[in-house]
């Protein structure tokens, strides 16, 4: 039996593939390389000694994805594939709704048709909207501020309804907080296309001299130092969280936050990065970014109680590993 990992050459997908291969799982990757490169397979092979099976397919196209279900005996689907740039989703909403929702729909339909009983979905803490922290899985969801966020919220609802209608189809919705860091080997990590939108990739590019300075979006939030607070999670911890979710799959629909439970401000992240890597990061305070919330961090008790999973890595580890990856990256 194999685990189908969609988006398996991407940032979070590739780290999860490594964790699964190292644990002895048989992995099949489906990815159309829209936001990743084929050489990630070489890197995965260097790290694990195993080359996972790979299909260059678009999971939102039924004719491309269904043959995999005919060819292989699939035990579980880990669905990472999807567009993820918030700003781009505002400019190109249909592209986001089409790709992200059809991907979820076609995969769920294939799962039901081919008796795949386990479906793990990459959701996001963005589905909570501007809510009460620490964010608990039982909170009523609030509107997100962009189509990307809506595709996550709608995908959650689609999968929940499919599970209600099919008792053999079980779903785990994993709400990621802010994944950063990279594999300790420095071989795989996040490679943003164009100007990074997220804090850590921007920061590492400033550290490398690719950008002059970091803009800190607002210093007048009701937080510890006025800058935005987020729950940064090391991508390897996040990957291990997926394996815990796979092993601890329950019947029906289950939702888990994957975070550390600890919030860090933008300035705290900058200071930690500077300290562990001995690099000065020039920054300027600018206006708030539209759509940002003041603070977002997880209540992580449910994942710990149900899946026996919690994070192991510190903010220092995240800053060190993010920089090690960026430093080794050939631009
Ligand atoms: C973190 C903090 C910023 C950049 C978004 C999406 C979410 C998601 C992850 C996608 C905030 C501040 C940032 C910069 C800054 N999923 N910041 N200067 O906004 O929590 O989440 O990305 O894949 O859906 O909403 O993450 O890394 O963009 O920002 O000051 O140049 O850093 O204001 O407080 P965010 P982020």
GROMACS .gro file of C-alpha atoms and ligand atoms in nm:
model
  367
    1UNK     CA    1   0.000   0.000   0.000
    2UNK     CA    2   0.124   0.346  -0.089
    3UNK     CA    3   0.076   0.699   0.035
    4UNK     CA    4  -0.015   0.945  -0.240
    5UNK     CA    5   0.144   1.282  -0.167
    6UNK     CA    6   0.018   1.561  -0.390
    7UNK     CA    7   0.251   1.860  -0.401
    8UNK     CA    8   0.527   1.629  -0.280
    9UNK     CA    9   0.808   1.828  -0.442
   10UNK     CA   10   0.692   2.153  -0.276
   11UNK     CA   11   0.817   2.305   0.048
   12UNK     CA   12   0.606   2.125   0.308
   13UNK     CA   13   0.534   1.824   0.085
   14UNK     CA   14   0.902   1.743   0.029
   15UNK     CA   15   0.983   1.751   0.401
   16UNK     CA   16   0.687   1.522   0.467
   17UNK     CA   17   0.799   1.282   0.193
   18UNK     CA   18   1.140   1.261   0.364
   19UNK     CA   19   0.981   1.184   0.702
   20UNK     CA   20   0.753   0.918   0.547
   21UNK     CA   21   1.034   0.749   0.350
   22UNK     CA   22   1.256   0.743   0.657
   23UNK     CA   23   0.974   0.574   0.849
   24UNK     CA   24   0.944   0.305   0.580
   25UNK     CA   25   0.634   0.422   0.395
   26UNK     CA   26   0.599   0.369   0.023
   27UNK     CA   27   0.542   0.714  -0.128
   28UNK     CA   28   0.401   0.824  -0.462
   29UNK     CA   29   0.435   1.194  -0.549
   30UNK     CA   30   0.190   1.375  -0.778
   31UNK     CA   31   0.304   1.726  -0.863
   32UNK     CA   32   0.291   1.938  -1.178
   33UNK     CA   33   0.607   2.131  -1.079
   34UNK     CA   34   0.417   2.460  -1.096
   35UNK     CA   35   0.599   2.588  -0.790
   36UNK     CA   36   0.881   2.335  -0.748
   37UNK     CA   37   1.162   2.169  -0.941
   38UNK     CA   38   1.228   1.811  -1.040
   39UNK     CA   39   1.572   1.817  -0.875
   40UNK     CA   40   1.393   1.804  -0.538
   41UNK     CA   41   1.363   1.430  -0.612
   42UNK     CA   42   1.745   1.405  -0.624
   43UNK     CA   43   1.767   1.588  -0.293
   44UNK     CA   44   1.508   1.358  -0.135
   45UNK     CA   45   1.707   1.060  -0.264
   46UNK     CA   46   2.034   1.202  -0.123
   47UNK     CA   47   1.875   1.250   0.220
   48UNK     CA   48   1.686   0.921   0.244
   49UNK     CA   49   1.861   0.687  -0.001
   50UNK     CA   50   1.522   0.625  -0.163
   51UNK     CA   51   1.382   0.777  -0.481
   52UNK     CA   52   1.006   0.810  -0.448
   53UNK     CA   53   0.784   0.736  -0.743
   54UNK     CA   54   0.691   1.058  -0.922
   55UNK     CA   55   0.412   1.159  -1.160
   56UNK     CA   56   0.407   1.498  -1.331
   57UNK     CA   57   0.030   1.549  -1.313
   58UNK     CA   58  -0.214   1.826  -1.235
   59UNK     CA   59  -0.433   1.699  -0.952
   60UNK     CA   60  -0.716   1.931  -1.052
   61UNK     CA   61  -0.750   1.743  -1.384
   62UNK     CA   62  -0.943   1.421  -1.348
   63UNK     CA   63  -0.790   1.265  -1.660
   64UNK     CA   64  -0.441   1.316  -1.518
   65UNK     CA   65  -0.496   1.205  -1.160
   66UNK     CA   66  -0.739   0.911  -1.194
   67UNK     CA   67  -0.491   0.677  -1.370
   68UNK     CA   68  -0.275   0.677  -1.056
   69UNK     CA   69  -0.563   0.525  -0.860
   70UNK     CA   70  -0.600   0.251  -1.123
   71UNK     CA   71  -0.229   0.171  -1.124
   72UNK     CA   72  -0.158   0.175  -0.752
   73UNK     CA   73  -0.306   0.048  -0.432
   74UNK     CA   74  -0.333   0.372  -0.235
   75UNK     CA   75  -0.384   0.365   0.139
   76UNK     CA   76  -0.396   0.737   0.209
   77UNK     CA   77  -0.385   1.074   0.035
   78UNK     CA   78  -0.186   1.366   0.175
   79UNK     CA   79  -0.309   1.661  -0.027
   80UNK     CA   80  -0.057   1.948  -0.028
   81UNK     CA   81  -0.087   2.060  -0.389
   82UNK     CA   82  -0.232   2.406  -0.429
   83UNK     CA   83  -0.160   2.767  -0.506
   84UNK     CA   84  -0.060   2.959  -0.195
   85UNK     CA   85   0.023   3.322  -0.268
   86UNK     CA   86  -0.223   3.543  -0.084
   87UNK     CA   87  -0.170   3.858  -0.296
   88UNK     CA   88  -0.185   3.667  -0.623
   89UNK     CA   89  -0.514   3.511  -0.513
   90UNK     CA   90  -0.667   3.858  -0.476
   91UNK     CA   91  -0.558   3.949  -0.830
   92UNK     CA   92  -0.647   3.610  -0.985
   93UNK     CA   93  -0.936   3.468  -0.781
   94UNK     CA   94  -1.068   3.231  -1.047
   95UNK     CA   95  -0.729   3.074  -1.095
   96UNK     CA   96  -0.719   3.002  -0.721
   97UNK     CA   97  -1.077   2.875  -0.688
   98UNK     CA   98  -1.042   2.657  -0.998
   99UNK     CA   99  -0.712   2.499  -0.911
  100UNK     CA  100  -0.746   2.460  -0.535
  101UNK     CA  101  -1.111   2.354  -0.526
  102UNK     CA  102  -1.100   2.122  -0.826
  103UNK     CA  103  -0.790   1.958  -0.681
  104UNK     CA  104  -0.979   1.881  -0.360
  105UNK     CA  105  -1.293   1.769  -0.545
  106UNK     CA  106  -1.123   1.536  -0.793
  107UNK     CA  107  -0.904   1.377  -0.530
  108UNK     CA  108  -1.195   1.324  -0.291
  109UNK     CA  109  -1.402   1.176  -0.573
  110UNK     CA  110  -1.120   0.938  -0.669
  111UNK     CA  111  -1.070   0.845  -0.303
  112UNK     CA  112  -1.435   0.744  -0.268
  113UNK     CA  113  -1.440   0.560  -0.604
  114UNK     CA  114  -1.119   0.365  -0.533
  115UNK     CA  115  -1.184   0.301  -0.163
  116UNK     CA  116  -0.910   0.517  -0.021
  117UNK     CA  117  -1.028   0.568   0.334
  118UNK     CA  118  -0.774   0.822   0.461
  119UNK     CA  119  -0.752   1.181   0.337
  120UNK     CA  120  -0.525   1.437   0.504
  121UNK     CA  121  -0.569   1.795   0.391
  122UNK     CA  122  -0.326   2.088   0.415
  123UNK     CA  123  -0.541   2.360   0.561
  124UNK     CA  124  -0.429   2.683   0.719
  125UNK     CA  125  -0.477   2.883   1.038
  126UNK     CA  126  -0.600   3.155   0.803
  127UNK     CA  127  -0.947   2.987   0.819
  128UNK     CA  128  -0.987   3.123   1.175
  129UNK     CA  129  -0.991   3.480   1.044
  130UNK     CA  130  -0.945   3.751   1.308
  131UNK     CA  131  -1.039   3.534   1.606
  132UNK     CA  132  -0.967   3.482   1.976
  133UNK     CA  133  -0.617   3.358   2.058
  134UNK     CA  134  -0.503   3.096   2.135
  135UNK     CA  135  -0.692   2.958   1.839
  136UNK     CA  136  -0.882   2.641   1.923
  137UNK     CA  137  -1.017   2.397   1.665
  138UNK     CA  138  -1.373   2.438   1.796
  139UNK     CA  139  -1.391   2.812   1.730
  140UNK     CA  140  -1.649   2.914   1.470
  141UNK     CA  141  -1.454   3.008   1.160
  142UNK     CA  142  -1.456   3.371   1.048
  143UNK     CA  143  -1.422   3.500   0.692
  144UNK     CA  144  -1.068   3.514   0.559
  145UNK     CA  145  -0.947   3.824   0.379
  146UNK     CA  146  -0.853   3.667   0.047
  147UNK     CA  147  -0.950   3.397  -0.208
  148UNK     CA  148  -0.653   3.178  -0.107
  149UNK     CA  149  -0.792   3.159   0.247
  150UNK     CA  150  -1.141   3.093   0.114
  151UNK     CA  151  -1.016   2.796  -0.091
  152UNK     CA  152  -0.888   2.643   0.233
  153UNK     CA  153  -1.213   2.708   0.420
  154UNK     CA  154  -1.428   2.579   0.131
  155UNK     CA  155  -1.207   2.272   0.083
  156UNK     CA  156  -1.255   2.192   0.452
  157UNK     CA  157  -1.632   2.207   0.405
  158UNK     CA  158  -1.628   1.997   0.088
  159UNK     CA  159  -1.423   1.723   0.254
  160UNK     CA  160  -1.642   1.733   0.564
  161UNK     CA  161  -1.955   1.685   0.354
  162UNK     CA  162  -1.800   1.400   0.153
  163UNK     CA  163  -1.704   1.227   0.479
  164UNK     CA  164  -2.059   1.270   0.613
  165UNK     CA  165  -2.197   1.106   0.301
  166UNK     CA  166  -1.943   0.820   0.291
  167UNK     CA  167  -1.880   0.637   0.616
  168UNK     CA  168  -1.561   0.474   0.480
  169UNK     CA  169  -1.403   0.809   0.391
  170UNK     CA  170  -1.217   0.969   0.680
  171UNK     CA  171  -1.069   1.315   0.676
  172UNK     CA  172  -0.808   1.491   0.884
  173UNK     CA  173  -0.787   1.867   0.837
  174UNK     CA  174  -0.451   2.006   0.943
  175UNK     CA  175  -0.444   2.378   1.008
  176UNK     CA  176  -0.088   2.497   0.969
  177UNK     CA  177   0.038   2.801   1.150
  178UNK     CA  178   0.353   2.969   1.005
  179UNK     CA  179   0.594   2.708   0.870
  180UNK     CA  180   0.956   2.820   0.840
  181UNK     CA  181   1.295   2.650   0.858
  182UNK     CA  182   1.437   2.382   0.635
  183UNK     CA  183   1.582   2.031   0.647
  184UNK     CA  184   1.905   2.020   0.852
  185UNK     CA  185   2.094   1.894   0.544
  186UNK     CA  186   2.033   2.230   0.375
  187UNK     CA  187   1.918   2.039   0.066
  188UNK     CA  188   1.545   2.115   0.074
  189UNK     CA  189   1.363   2.426   0.189
  190UNK     CA  190   1.140   2.703   0.068
  191UNK     CA  191   1.224   2.867  -0.265
  192UNK     CA  192   0.985   3.157  -0.318
  193UNK     CA  193   0.910   3.271  -0.671
  194UNK     CA  194   0.980   3.642  -0.719
  195UNK     CA  195   0.966   3.879  -0.424
  196UNK     CA  196   0.881   3.683  -0.108
  197UNK     CA  197   0.557   3.776   0.067
  198UNK     CA  198   0.627   3.584   0.384
  199UNK     CA  199   0.852   3.709   0.658
  200UNK     CA  200   1.124   3.442   0.683
  201UNK     CA  201   1.208   3.409   0.312
  202UNK     CA  202   1.225   3.788   0.289
  203UNK     CA  203   1.448   3.804   0.595
  204UNK     CA  204   1.692   3.541   0.463
  205UNK     CA  205   1.718   3.728   0.133
  206UNK     CA  206   1.804   4.046   0.324
  207UNK     CA  207   2.065   3.848   0.518
  208UNK     CA  208   2.213   3.731   0.188
  209UNK     CA  209   2.227   4.083   0.050
  210UNK     CA  210   1.968   4.014  -0.221
  211UNK     CA  211   1.746   4.284  -0.066
  212UNK     CA  212   1.851   4.598   0.116
  213UNK     CA  213   1.623   4.581   0.418
  214UNK     CA  214   1.315   4.425   0.568
  215UNK     CA  215   0.991   4.623   0.601
  216UNK     CA  216   0.817   4.553   0.930
  217UNK     CA  217   0.444   4.589   0.869
  218UNK     CA  218   0.319   4.793   1.163
  219UNK     CA  219   0.442   4.850   1.518
  220UNK     CA  220   0.117   4.962   1.677
  221UNK     CA  221  -0.064   4.631   1.723
  222UNK     CA  222  -0.183   4.539   2.073
  223UNK     CA  223   0.105   4.291   2.113
  224UNK     CA  224   0.418   4.260   2.325
  225UNK     CA  225   0.617   4.513   2.116
  226UNK     CA  226   0.354   4.638   1.872
  227UNK     CA  227   0.455   4.408   1.584
  228UNK     CA  228   0.251   4.114   1.458
  229UNK     CA  229   0.265   3.791   1.655
  230UNK     CA  230   0.268   3.452   1.481
  231UNK     CA  231   0.314   3.087   1.574
  232UNK     CA  232   0.623   2.989   1.373
  233UNK     CA  233   0.667   2.615   1.333
  234UNK     CA  234   0.970   2.429   1.199
  235UNK     CA  235   0.880   2.258   0.872
  236UNK     CA  236   1.033   1.928   0.992
  237UNK     CA  237   0.809   1.933   1.302
  238UNK     CA  238   0.518   2.003   1.070
  239UNK     CA  239   0.619   1.709   0.849
  240UNK     CA  240   0.635   1.479   1.152
  241UNK     CA  241   0.288   1.609   1.246
  242UNK     CA  242   0.159   1.466   0.918
  243UNK     CA  243   0.295   1.125   1.000
  244UNK     CA  244   0.137   1.144   1.345
  245UNK     CA  245  -0.194   1.236   1.177
  246UNK     CA  246  -0.160   0.942   0.940
  247UNK     CA  247  -0.083   0.695   1.218
  248UNK     CA  248  -0.354   0.835   1.444
  249UNK     CA  249  -0.624   0.870   1.178
  250UNK     CA  250  -0.965   0.853   1.343
  251UNK     CA  251  -1.304   0.782   1.188
  252UNK     CA  252  -1.501   1.073   1.046
  253UNK     CA  253  -1.368   1.426   1.031
  254UNK     CA  254  -1.099   1.547   1.267
  255UNK     CA  255  -0.935   1.888   1.277
  256UNK     CA  256  -0.596   1.968   1.427
  257UNK     CA  257  -0.387   2.277   1.468
  258UNK     CA  258  -0.024   2.221   1.382
  259UNK     CA  259   0.173   2.488   1.562
  260UNK     CA  260   0.398   2.529   1.864
  261UNK     CA  261   0.143   2.709   2.079
  262UNK     CA  262   0.385   2.997   2.125
  263UNK     CA  263   0.359   3.333   1.955
  264UNK     CA  264   0.663   3.537   1.851
  265UNK     CA  265   0.662   3.896   1.730
  266UNK     CA  266   0.831   4.015   1.411
  267UNK     CA  267   1.097   4.193   1.616
  268UNK     CA  268   1.157   3.882   1.828
  269UNK     CA  269   1.207   3.678   1.513
  270UNK     CA  270   1.451   3.933   1.372
  271UNK     CA  271   1.646   3.946   1.698
  272UNK     CA  272   1.664   3.567   1.725
  273UNK     CA  273   1.780   3.540   1.364
  274UNK     CA  274   2.050   3.803   1.421
  275UNK     CA  275   2.172   3.632   1.738
  276UNK     CA  276   2.194   3.273   1.618
  277UNK     CA  277   2.341   3.358   1.279
  278UNK     CA  278   2.554   3.659   1.381
  279UNK     CA  279   2.410   3.872   1.101
  280UNK     CA  280   2.261   4.218   1.131
  281UNK     CA  281   1.923   4.261   0.958
  282UNK     CA  282   1.847   4.619   0.851
  283UNK     CA  283   1.477   4.693   0.887
  284UNK     CA  284   1.229   4.978   0.869
  285UNK     CA  285   0.890   5.009   1.033
  286UNK     CA  286   0.623   5.078   0.770
  287UNK     CA  287   0.243   5.082   0.768
  288UNK     CA  288   0.037   4.778   0.853
  289UNK     CA  289  -0.024   4.532   0.569
  290UNK     CA  290  -0.389   4.507   0.471
  291UNK     CA  291  -0.556   4.188   0.590
  292UNK     CA  292  -0.305   4.111   0.867
  293UNK     CA  293  -0.425   4.017   1.214
  294UNK     CA  294  -0.243   4.129   1.531
  295UNK     CA  295  -0.183   3.785   1.676
  296UNK     CA  296  -0.225   3.427   1.563
  297UNK     CA  297  -0.109   3.129   1.765
  298UNK     CA  298  -0.243   2.785   1.828
  299UNK     CA  299  -0.396   2.597   2.112
  300UNK     CA  300  -0.202   2.276   2.049
  301UNK     CA  301  -0.359   2.054   2.314
  302UNK     CA  302  -0.584   1.860   2.076
  303UNK     CA  303  -0.302   1.737   1.851
  304UNK     CA  304  -0.103   1.640   2.160
  305UNK     CA  305  -0.389   1.456   2.327
  306UNK     CA  306  -0.519   1.276   2.018
  307UNK     CA  307  -0.207   1.226   1.807
  308UNK     CA  308   0.063   1.233   2.074
  309UNK     CA  309   0.244   1.494   1.867
  310UNK     CA  310   0.412   1.815   1.969
  311UNK     CA  311   0.689   2.025   1.822
  312UNK     CA  312   1.051   1.968   1.923
  313UNK     CA  313   1.237   2.247   1.749
  314UNK     CA  314   1.295   2.601   1.880
  315UNK     CA  315   1.277   2.940   1.712
  316UNK     CA  316   1.660   2.930   1.717
  317UNK     CA  317   1.657   2.604   1.517
  318UNK     CA  318   1.414   2.759   1.268
  319UNK     CA  319   1.633   3.068   1.219
  320UNK     CA  320   1.951   2.863   1.188
  321UNK     CA  321   1.806   2.614   0.940
  322UNK     CA  322   1.632   2.880   0.727
  323UNK     CA  323   1.960   3.066   0.693
  324UNK     CA  324   2.165   2.751   0.624
  325UNK     CA  325   1.931   2.665   0.338
  326UNK     CA  326   1.930   3.016   0.188
  327UNK     CA  327   2.308   3.045   0.220
  328UNK     CA  328   2.359   2.726   0.018
  329UNK     CA  329   2.106   2.822  -0.247
  330UNK     CA  330   2.258   2.906  -0.585
  331UNK     CA  331   2.076   3.211  -0.721
  332LIG     C1  332   0.420   3.706   0.936
  332LIG     C2  333   0.431   3.838   1.013
  332LIG     C3  334   0.348   4.028   0.893
  332LIG     C4  335   0.651   4.010   0.576
  332LIG     C5  336   0.038   3.432   0.547
  332LIG     C6  337  -0.097   3.388   0.498
  332LIG     C7  338  -0.124   3.249   0.540
  332LIG     C8  339  -0.012   3.164   0.498
  332LIG     C9  340   0.118   3.206   0.546
  332LIG    C10  341   0.028   3.043   0.302
  332LIG    C11  342   0.308   3.927   1.002
  332LIG    C12  343   0.497   4.040   0.915
  332LIG    C13  344   0.574   3.987   0.687
  332LIG    C14  345   0.733   4.127   0.573
  332LIG    C15  346   0.655   4.184   0.795
  332LIG     N1  347  -0.028   3.064   0.417
  332LIG     N2  348   0.576   4.070   0.795
  332LIG     N3  349   0.732   4.208   0.683
  332LIG     O1  350   0.062   3.679   0.721
  332LIG     O2  351   0.088   3.517   0.913
  332LIG     O3  352   0.038   3.434   0.689
  332LIG     O4  353   0.137   3.340   0.505
  332LIG     O5  354   0.086   2.976   0.246
  332LIG     O6  355  -0.243   3.208   0.486
  332LIG     O7  356  -0.196   3.474   0.546
  332LIG     O8  357   0.265   3.522   0.735
  332LIG     O9  358   0.506   3.544   0.691
  332LIG    O10  359   0.344   3.688   0.560
  332LIG    O11  360   0.381   3.735   0.803
  332LIG    O12  361   0.659   4.260   0.890
  332LIG    O13  362   0.804   4.155   0.475
  332LIG    O14  363   0.540   3.913   0.959
  332LIG    O15  364   0.284   4.149   0.905
  332LIG    O16  365   0.293   3.992   1.125
  332LIG     P1  366   0.108   3.549   0.771
  332LIG     P2  367   0.378   3.621   0.688
   0.00000   0.00000   0.00000
